[in-house]
CSV table of C-alpha atoms and ligand atoms in Angstrom, one decimal:
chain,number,residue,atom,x,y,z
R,516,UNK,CA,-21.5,3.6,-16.1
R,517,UNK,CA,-20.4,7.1,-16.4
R,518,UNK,CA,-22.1,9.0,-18.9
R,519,UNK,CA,-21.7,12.9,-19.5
R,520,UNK,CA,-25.2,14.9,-19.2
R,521,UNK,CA,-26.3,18.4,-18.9
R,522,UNK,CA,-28.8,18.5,-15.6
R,523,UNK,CA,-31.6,21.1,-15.3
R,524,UNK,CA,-30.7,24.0,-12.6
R,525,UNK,CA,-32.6,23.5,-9.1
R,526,UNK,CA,-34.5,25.8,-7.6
R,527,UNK,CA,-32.2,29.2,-6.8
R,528,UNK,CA,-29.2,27.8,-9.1
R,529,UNK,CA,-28.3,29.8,-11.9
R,530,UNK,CA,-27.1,26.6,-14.2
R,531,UNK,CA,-25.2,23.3,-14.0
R,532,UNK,CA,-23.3,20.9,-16.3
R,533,UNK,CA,-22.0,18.1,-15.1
R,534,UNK,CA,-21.9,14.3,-14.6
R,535,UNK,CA,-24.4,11.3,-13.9
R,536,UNK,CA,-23.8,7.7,-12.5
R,537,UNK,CA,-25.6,6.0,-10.0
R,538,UNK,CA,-29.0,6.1,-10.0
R,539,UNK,CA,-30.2,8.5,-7.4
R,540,UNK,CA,-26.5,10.7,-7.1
R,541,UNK,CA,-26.9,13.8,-9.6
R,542,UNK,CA,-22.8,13.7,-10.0
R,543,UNK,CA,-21.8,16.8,-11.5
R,544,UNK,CA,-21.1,20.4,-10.6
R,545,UNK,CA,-23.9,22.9,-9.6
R,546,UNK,CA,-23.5,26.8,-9.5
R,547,UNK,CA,-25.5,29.2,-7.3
R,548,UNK,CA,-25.2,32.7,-6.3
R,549,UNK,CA,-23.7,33.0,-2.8
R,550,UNK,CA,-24.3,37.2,-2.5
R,551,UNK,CA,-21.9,40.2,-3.1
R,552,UNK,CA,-19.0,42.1,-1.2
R,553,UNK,CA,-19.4,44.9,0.4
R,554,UNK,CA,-18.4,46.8,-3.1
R,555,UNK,CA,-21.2,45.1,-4.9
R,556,UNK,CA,-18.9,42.3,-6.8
R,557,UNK,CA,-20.9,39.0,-6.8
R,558,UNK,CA,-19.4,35.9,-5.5
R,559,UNK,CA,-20.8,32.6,-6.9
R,560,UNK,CA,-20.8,29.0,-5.1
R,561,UNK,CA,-19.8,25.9,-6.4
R,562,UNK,CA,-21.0,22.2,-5.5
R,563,UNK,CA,-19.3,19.5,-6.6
R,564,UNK,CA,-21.3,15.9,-5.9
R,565,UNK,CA,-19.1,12.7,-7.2
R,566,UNK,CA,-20.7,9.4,-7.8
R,567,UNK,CA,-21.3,8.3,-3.8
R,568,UNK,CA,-22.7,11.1,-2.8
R,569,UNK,CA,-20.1,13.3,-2.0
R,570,UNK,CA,-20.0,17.0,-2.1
R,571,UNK,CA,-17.4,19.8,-2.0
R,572,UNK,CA,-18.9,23.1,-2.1
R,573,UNK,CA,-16.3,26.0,-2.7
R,574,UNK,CA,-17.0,29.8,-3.5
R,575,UNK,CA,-15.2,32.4,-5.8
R,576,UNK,CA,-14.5,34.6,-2.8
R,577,UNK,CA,-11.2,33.2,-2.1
R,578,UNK,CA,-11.5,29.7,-3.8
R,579,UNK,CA,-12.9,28.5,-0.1
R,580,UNK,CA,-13.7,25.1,0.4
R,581,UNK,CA,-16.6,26.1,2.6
R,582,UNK,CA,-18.2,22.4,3.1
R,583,UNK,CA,-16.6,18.2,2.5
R,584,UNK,CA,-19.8,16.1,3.1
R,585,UNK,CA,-17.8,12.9,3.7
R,586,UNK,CA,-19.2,9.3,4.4
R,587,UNK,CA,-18.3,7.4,7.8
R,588,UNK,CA,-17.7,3.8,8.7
R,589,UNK,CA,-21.8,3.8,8.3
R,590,UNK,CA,-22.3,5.6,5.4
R,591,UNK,CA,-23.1,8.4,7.6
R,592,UNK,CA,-22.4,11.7,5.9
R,593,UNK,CA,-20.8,14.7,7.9
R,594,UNK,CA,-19.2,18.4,6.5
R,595,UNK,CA,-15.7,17.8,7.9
R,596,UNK,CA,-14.6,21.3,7.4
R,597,UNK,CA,-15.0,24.4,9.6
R,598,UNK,CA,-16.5,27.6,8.3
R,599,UNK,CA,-19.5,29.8,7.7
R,600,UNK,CA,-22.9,29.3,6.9
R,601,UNK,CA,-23.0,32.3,4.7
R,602,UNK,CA,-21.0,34.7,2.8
R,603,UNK,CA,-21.5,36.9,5.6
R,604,UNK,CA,-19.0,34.8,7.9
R,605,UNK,CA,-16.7,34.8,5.8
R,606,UNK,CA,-15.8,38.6,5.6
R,607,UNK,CA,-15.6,38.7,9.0
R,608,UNK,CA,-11.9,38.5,10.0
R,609,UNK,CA,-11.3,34.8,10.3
R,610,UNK,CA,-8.2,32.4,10.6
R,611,UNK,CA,-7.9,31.3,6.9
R,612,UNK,CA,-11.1,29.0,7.2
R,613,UNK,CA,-11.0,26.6,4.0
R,614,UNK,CA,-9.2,29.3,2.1
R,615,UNK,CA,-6.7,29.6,-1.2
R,616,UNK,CA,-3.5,30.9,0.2
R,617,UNK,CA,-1.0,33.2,-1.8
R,618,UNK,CA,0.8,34.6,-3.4
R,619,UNK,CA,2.9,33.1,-0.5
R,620,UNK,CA,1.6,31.3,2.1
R,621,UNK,CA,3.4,31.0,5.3
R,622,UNK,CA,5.6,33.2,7.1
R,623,UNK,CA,8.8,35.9,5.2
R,624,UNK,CA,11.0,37.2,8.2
R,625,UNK,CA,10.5,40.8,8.9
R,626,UNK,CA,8.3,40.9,5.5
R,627,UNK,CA,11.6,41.6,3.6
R,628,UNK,CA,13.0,40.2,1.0
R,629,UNK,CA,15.7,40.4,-2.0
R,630,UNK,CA,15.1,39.3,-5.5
R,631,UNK,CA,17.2,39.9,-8.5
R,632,UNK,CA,19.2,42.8,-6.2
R,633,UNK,CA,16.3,44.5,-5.8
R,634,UNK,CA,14.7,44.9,-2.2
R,635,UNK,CA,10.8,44.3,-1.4
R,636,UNK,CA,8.9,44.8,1.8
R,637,UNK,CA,5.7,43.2,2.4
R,638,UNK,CA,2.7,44.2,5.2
R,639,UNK,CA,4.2,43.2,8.7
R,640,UNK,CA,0.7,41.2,9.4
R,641,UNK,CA,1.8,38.5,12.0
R,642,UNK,CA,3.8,40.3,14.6
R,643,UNK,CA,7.6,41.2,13.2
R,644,UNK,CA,6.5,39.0,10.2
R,645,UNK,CA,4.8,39.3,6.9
R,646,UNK,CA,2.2,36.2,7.0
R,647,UNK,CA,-0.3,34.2,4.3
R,648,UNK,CA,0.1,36.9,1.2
R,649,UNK,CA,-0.4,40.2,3.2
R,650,UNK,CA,-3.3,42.8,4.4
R,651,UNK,CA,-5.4,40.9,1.4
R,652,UNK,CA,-4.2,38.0,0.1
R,653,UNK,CA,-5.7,35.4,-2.0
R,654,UNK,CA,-8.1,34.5,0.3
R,655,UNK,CA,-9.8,37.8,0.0
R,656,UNK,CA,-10.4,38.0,-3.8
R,657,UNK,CA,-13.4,37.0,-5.6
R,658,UNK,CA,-11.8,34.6,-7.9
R,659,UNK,CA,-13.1,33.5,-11.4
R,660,UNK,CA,-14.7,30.3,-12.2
R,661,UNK,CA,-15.4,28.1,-14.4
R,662,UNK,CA,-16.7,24.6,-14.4
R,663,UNK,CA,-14.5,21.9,-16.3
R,664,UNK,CA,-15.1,18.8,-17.9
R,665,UNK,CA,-12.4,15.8,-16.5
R,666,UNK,CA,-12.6,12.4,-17.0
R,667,UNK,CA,-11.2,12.6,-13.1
R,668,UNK,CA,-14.7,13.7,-12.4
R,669,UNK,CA,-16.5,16.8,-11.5
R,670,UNK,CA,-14.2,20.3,-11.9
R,671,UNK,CA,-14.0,23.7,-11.2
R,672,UNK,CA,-11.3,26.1,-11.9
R,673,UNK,CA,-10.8,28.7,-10.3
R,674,UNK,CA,-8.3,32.1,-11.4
R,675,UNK,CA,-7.2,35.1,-9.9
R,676,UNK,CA,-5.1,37.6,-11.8
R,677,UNK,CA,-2.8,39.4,-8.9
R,678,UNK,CA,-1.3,42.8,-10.3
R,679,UNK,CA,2.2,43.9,-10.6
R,680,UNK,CA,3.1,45.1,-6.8
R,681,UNK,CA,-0.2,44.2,-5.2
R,682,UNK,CA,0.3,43.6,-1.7
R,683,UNK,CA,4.3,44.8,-2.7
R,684,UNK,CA,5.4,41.4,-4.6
R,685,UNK,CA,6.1,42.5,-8.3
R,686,UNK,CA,5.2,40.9,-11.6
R,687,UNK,CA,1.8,40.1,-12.8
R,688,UNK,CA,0.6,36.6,-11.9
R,689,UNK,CA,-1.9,34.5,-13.0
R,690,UNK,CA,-2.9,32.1,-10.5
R,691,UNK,CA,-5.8,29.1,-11.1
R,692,UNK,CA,-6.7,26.2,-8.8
R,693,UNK,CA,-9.0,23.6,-9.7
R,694,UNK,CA,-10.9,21.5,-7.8
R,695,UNK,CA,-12.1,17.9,-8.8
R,696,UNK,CA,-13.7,15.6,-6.9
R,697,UNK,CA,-13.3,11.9,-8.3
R,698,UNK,CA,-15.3,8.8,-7.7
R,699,UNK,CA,-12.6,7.7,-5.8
R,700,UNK,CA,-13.4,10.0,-2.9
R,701,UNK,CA,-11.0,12.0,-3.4
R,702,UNK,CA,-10.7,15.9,-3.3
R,703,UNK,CA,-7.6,17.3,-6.0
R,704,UNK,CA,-6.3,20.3,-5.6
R,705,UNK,CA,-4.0,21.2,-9.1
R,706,UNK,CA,-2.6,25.0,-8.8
R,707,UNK,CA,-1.1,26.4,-11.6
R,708,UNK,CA,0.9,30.1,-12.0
R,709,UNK,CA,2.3,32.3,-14.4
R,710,UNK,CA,4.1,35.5,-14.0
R,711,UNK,CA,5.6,38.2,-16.2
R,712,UNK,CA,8.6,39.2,-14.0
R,713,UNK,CA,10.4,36.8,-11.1
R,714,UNK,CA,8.4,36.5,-7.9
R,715,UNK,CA,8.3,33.9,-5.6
R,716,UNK,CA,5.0,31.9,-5.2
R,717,UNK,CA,3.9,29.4,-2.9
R,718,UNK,CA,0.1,28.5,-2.9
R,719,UNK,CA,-1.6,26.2,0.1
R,720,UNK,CA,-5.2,25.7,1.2
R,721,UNK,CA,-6.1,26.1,4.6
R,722,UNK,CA,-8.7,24.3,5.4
R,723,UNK,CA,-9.3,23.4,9.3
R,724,UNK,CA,-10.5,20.0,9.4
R,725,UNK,CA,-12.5,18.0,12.0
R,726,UNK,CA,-13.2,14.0,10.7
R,727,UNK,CA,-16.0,13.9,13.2
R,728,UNK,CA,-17.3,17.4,12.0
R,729,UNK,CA,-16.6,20.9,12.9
R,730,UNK,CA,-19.5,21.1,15.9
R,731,UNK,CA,-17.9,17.8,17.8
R,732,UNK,CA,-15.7,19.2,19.8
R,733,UNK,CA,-11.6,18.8,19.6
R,734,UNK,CA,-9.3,16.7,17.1
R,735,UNK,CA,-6.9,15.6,19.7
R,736,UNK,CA,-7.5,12.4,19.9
R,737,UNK,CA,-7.6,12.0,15.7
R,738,UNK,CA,-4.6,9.8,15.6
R,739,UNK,CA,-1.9,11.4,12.9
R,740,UNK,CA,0.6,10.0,10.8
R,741,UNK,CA,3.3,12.3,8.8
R,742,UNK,CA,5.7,11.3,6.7
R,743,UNK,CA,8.5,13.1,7.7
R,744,UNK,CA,11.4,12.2,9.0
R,745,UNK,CA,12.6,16.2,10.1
R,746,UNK,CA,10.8,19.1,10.5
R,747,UNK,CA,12.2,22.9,10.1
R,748,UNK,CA,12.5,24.4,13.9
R,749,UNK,CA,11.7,28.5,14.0
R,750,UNK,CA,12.5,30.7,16.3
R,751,UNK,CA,9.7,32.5,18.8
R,752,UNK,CA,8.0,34.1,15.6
R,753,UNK,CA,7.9,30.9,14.1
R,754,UNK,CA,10.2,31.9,11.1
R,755,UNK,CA,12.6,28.9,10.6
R,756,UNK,CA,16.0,29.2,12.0
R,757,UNK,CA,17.3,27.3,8.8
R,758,UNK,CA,18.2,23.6,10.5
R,759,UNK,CA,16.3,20.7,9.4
R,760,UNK,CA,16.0,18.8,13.1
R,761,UNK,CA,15.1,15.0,12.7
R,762,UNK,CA,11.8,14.7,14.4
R,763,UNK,CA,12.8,11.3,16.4
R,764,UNK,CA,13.3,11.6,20.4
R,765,UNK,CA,10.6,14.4,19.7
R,766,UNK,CA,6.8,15.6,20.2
R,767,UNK,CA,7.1,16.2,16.3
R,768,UNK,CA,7.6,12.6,15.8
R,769,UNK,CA,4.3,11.7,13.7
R,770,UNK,CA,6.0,8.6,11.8
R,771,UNK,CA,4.0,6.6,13.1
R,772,UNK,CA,-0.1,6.8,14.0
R,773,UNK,CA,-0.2,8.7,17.1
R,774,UNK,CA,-3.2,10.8,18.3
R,775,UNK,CA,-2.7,14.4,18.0
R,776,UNK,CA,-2.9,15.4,21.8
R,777,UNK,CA,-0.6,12.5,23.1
R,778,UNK,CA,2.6,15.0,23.3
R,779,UNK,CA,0.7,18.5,23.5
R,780,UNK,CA,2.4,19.0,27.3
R,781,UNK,CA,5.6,18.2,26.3
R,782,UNK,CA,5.8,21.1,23.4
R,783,UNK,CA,7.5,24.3,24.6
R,784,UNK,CA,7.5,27.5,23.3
R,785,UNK,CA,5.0,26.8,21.0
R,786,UNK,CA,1.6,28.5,20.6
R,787,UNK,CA,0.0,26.0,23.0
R,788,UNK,CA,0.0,23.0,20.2
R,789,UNK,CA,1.6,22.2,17.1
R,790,UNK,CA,2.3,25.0,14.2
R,791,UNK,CA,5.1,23.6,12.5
R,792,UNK,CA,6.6,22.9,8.5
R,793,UNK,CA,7.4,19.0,8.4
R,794,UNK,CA,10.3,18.3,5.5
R,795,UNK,CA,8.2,15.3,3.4
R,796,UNK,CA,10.2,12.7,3.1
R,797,UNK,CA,9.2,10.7,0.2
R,798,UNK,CA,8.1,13.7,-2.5
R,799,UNK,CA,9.7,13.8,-6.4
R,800,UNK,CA,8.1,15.9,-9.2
R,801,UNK,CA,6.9,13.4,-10.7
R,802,UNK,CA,3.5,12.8,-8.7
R,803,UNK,CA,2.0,13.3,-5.4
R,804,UNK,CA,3.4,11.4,-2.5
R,805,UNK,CA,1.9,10.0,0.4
R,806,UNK,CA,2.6,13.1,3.2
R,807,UNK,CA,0.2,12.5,6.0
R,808,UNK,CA,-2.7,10.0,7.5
R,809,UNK,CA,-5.2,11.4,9.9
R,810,UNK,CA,-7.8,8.5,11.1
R,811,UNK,CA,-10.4,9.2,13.4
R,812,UNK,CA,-11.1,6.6,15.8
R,813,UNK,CA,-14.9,7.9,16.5
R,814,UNK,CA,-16.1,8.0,12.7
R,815,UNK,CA,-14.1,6.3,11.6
R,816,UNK,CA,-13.1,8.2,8.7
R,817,UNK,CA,-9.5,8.6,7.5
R,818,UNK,CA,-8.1,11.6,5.4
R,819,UNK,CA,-4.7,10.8,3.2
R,820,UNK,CA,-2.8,13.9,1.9
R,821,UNK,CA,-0.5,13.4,-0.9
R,822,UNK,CA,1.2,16.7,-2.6
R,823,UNK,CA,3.9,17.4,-5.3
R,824,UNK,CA,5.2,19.9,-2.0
R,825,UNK,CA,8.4,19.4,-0.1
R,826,UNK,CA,6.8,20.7,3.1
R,827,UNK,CA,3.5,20.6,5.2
R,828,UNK,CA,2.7,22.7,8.0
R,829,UNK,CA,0.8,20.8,10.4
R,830,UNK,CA,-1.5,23.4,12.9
R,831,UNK,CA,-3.7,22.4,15.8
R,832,UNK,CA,-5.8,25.3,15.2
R,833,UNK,CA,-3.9,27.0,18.5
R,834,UNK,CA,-5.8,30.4,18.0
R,835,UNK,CA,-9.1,29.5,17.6
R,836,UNK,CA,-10.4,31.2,20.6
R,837,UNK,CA,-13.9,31.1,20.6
R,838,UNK,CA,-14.6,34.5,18.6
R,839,UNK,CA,-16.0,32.6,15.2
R,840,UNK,CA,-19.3,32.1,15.2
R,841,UNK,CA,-19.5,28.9,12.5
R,842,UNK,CA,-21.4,27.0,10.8
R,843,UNK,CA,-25.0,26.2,12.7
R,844,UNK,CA,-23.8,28.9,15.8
R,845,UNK,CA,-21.1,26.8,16.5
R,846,UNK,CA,-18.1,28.4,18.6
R,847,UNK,CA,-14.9,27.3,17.6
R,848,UNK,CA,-12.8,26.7,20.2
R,849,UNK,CA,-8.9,25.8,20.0
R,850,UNK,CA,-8.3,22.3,18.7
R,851,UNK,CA,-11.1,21.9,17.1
R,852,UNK,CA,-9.6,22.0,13.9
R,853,UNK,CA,-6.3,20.8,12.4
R,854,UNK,CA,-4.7,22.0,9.3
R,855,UNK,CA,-2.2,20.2,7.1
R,856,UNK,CA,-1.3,23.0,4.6
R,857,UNK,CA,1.3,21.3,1.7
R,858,UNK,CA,3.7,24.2,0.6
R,859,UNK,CA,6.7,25.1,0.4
R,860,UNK,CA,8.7,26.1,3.5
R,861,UNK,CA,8.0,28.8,5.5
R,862,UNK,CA,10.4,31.9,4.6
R,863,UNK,CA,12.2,30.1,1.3
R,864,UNK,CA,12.4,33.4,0.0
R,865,UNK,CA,15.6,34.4,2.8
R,866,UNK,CA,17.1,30.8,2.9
R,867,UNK,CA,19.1,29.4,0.0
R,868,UNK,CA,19.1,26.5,1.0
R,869,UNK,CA,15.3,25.5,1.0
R,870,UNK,CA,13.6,24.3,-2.2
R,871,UNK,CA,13.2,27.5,-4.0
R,872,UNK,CA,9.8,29.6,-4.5
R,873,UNK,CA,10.9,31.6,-7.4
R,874,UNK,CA,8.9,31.8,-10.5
R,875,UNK,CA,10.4,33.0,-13.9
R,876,UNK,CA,8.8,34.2,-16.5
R,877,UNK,CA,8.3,31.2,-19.0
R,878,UNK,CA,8.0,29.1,-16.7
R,879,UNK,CA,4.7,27.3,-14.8
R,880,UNK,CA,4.2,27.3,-10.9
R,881,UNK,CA,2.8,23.5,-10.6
R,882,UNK,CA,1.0,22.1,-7.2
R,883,UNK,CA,-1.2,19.3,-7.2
R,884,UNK,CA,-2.1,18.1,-3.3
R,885,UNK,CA,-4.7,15.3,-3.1
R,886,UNK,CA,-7.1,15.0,0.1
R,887,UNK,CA,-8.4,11.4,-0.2
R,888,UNK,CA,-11.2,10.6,2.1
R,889,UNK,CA,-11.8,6.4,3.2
R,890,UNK,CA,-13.6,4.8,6.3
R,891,UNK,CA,-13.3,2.0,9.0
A,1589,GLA,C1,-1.0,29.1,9.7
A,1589,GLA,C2,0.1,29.6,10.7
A,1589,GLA,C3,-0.4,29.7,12.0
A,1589,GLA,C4,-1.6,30.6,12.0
A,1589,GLA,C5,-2.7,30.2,11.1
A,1589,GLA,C6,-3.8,31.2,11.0
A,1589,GLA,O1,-1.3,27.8,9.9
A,1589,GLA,O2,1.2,28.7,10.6
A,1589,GLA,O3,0.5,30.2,12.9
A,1589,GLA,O4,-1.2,31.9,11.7
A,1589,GLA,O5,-2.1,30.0,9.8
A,1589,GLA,O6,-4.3,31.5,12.2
């Protein structure tokens, strides 16, 4: 039976509330200090445990996700997320590892952008393009936390306040995420914003996953299911060209299980692998809906994705060249790490006719994506 309980700080924590359950699993959320930026601001870590044994850890700097301890088809426990060891790693410039994405994730053409009749440009940080909220986005701000009591199990939100202009966007907004993992093995992810003036918002995490974990080499044969029956197809800078292309007759066609590599030689002019915003097929605002199924055949373990988003943008971790230094020393080398980031669609904020990203004042930016974690 669940009961609620405040557990005594380990050694090095600072304090923890939380949950109990099962007799030997301290469920429940434990805060430690995780060291300070380079301008002295202290950055705390987070570890969630749920009932079986499972742990999310996430830190303020960014809202990362820096470790998922998930079980196997054994009960075999492995981090399935790429990262850092330290605090450290993660200043260091690195592709998005784990990290809260904003104030709009993804691509804007050219980093321009009209709103209201009035013209904005953005850092041009991705070639022609402005990408993943600018020069310092979301995912370089110490965020602040604060543990929360669900019934859903153990919590911790996270906020960011983003000025008026920072990084060019206008209007202040408050952003939160929380993360709660549940006893049913699954990892929520509920994003909430507010804003004082019109801006457009679009929040994702980015988390490079590896279901055999991050030091076993490539995800290619992780066999992928999206539901989507079209995907958005971009021109050579990736922004969108503003067709939705059904996926069938193509290497984008993940409708049913298929392992990730199958079609890799067929894709041209891509990046060397996939980088591409699937149109979800089956989403309402009402809940989150099933978008993809990633099992791999080694550990057996199986990730589900469900979001409130109408897009996901599915990335075979093309880049990853070798130059991060992860967790335990470990190189990461392209494919070892896919990404299913649920968002909106890449450059919304020039095409009318995509769902729209545009947050009025009044009103509450809403994003719940669920990672939910099985074995067999
Ligand atoms: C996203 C983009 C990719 C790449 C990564 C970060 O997934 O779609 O093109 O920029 O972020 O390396």
């Amino acid at each position: 039976m669940l009961c609620k309980l405040v557990f005594v700080a380990m050694a090095g924590c600072l304090c923890a509330a939380g949950f109990a359950s099962a007799a030997d699993t301290k469920a429940g959320v434990e805060k430690k200090d995780y060291g300070k930026t380079p301008d002295g601001v202290a950055v705390e870590e987070y570890t969630l445990t749920n009932a079986h044994g499972m742990k999310a850890k996430v830190i303020t700097y960014g809202a990362i996700l820096t470790e998922l301890d998930v079980p196997d088809k054994d009960g075999k426990f492995a981090d399935v997320v790429l990262g850092f060891d330290d605090l450290k790693g993660y200043l260091t410039k690195h592709p998005y590892f784990g990290a809260t994405v904003g104030r709009v994730a993804n691509r804007v053409a050219k980093g321009k952008f009209s709103l209201d009749g009035k013209d904005y440009t953005l850092a041009t940080n991705n070639g022609p393009n402005a990408l993943h909220g600018g020069e310092k986005g979301f995912d370089k701000r110490v965020w602040k936390a604060e543990p929360v009591e669900l019934k859903k199990g153990a919590a911790v939100k996270f906020t960011y306040k983003s000025a008026d202009g920072e990084e060019g966007y206008s209007g202040n907004l408050t952003a939160t995420v929380t993360y709660t993992l549940t006893d049913k093995n699954e990892l929520r992810l509920d994003y909430t914003g507010t804003t004082d003036k019109a801006t457009p918002v679009n929040l994702t995490n980015h988390s490079y996953f590896n279901l055999s974990g991050p030091a076993s080499g490539d995800i290619l044969g992780h066999e992928m299911t999206i539901v989507a029956q079209k995907f958005t197809p971009t021109d050579d800078t990736l922004i969108p060209t503003g067709e939705l292309k059904a996926v069938k007759g193509t290497p984008f066609d993940f409708t049913t299980p298929t392992p990730i590599g199958k079609h890799l030689d067929e894709l041209k002019g891509n990046p060397g692998g996939y980088d591409l915003n699937y149109v979800l097929s089956d989403v309402d605002d009402k809940g989150a809906s099933l978008a993809a199924r990633v099992r791999d055949p080694k550990s057996g373990r199986v990730m589900e994705v469900y979001t409130t988003e109408p897009g996901i943008q599915f990335y075979t971790g093309n880049f990853l060249d070798g130059t991060n230094k992860g967790k335990g020393g470990t190189v990461y080398k392209k494919h070892q790490g896919f990404c299913l980031e649920a968002q909106h669609f890449p450059d919304s904020v020039n095409h009318k006719d995509f769902p729209s990203t545009i947050l009025q004042p009044g009103k509450t930016y809403k994003q719940l994506t669920v990672y939910q974690f099985s074995a067999k």
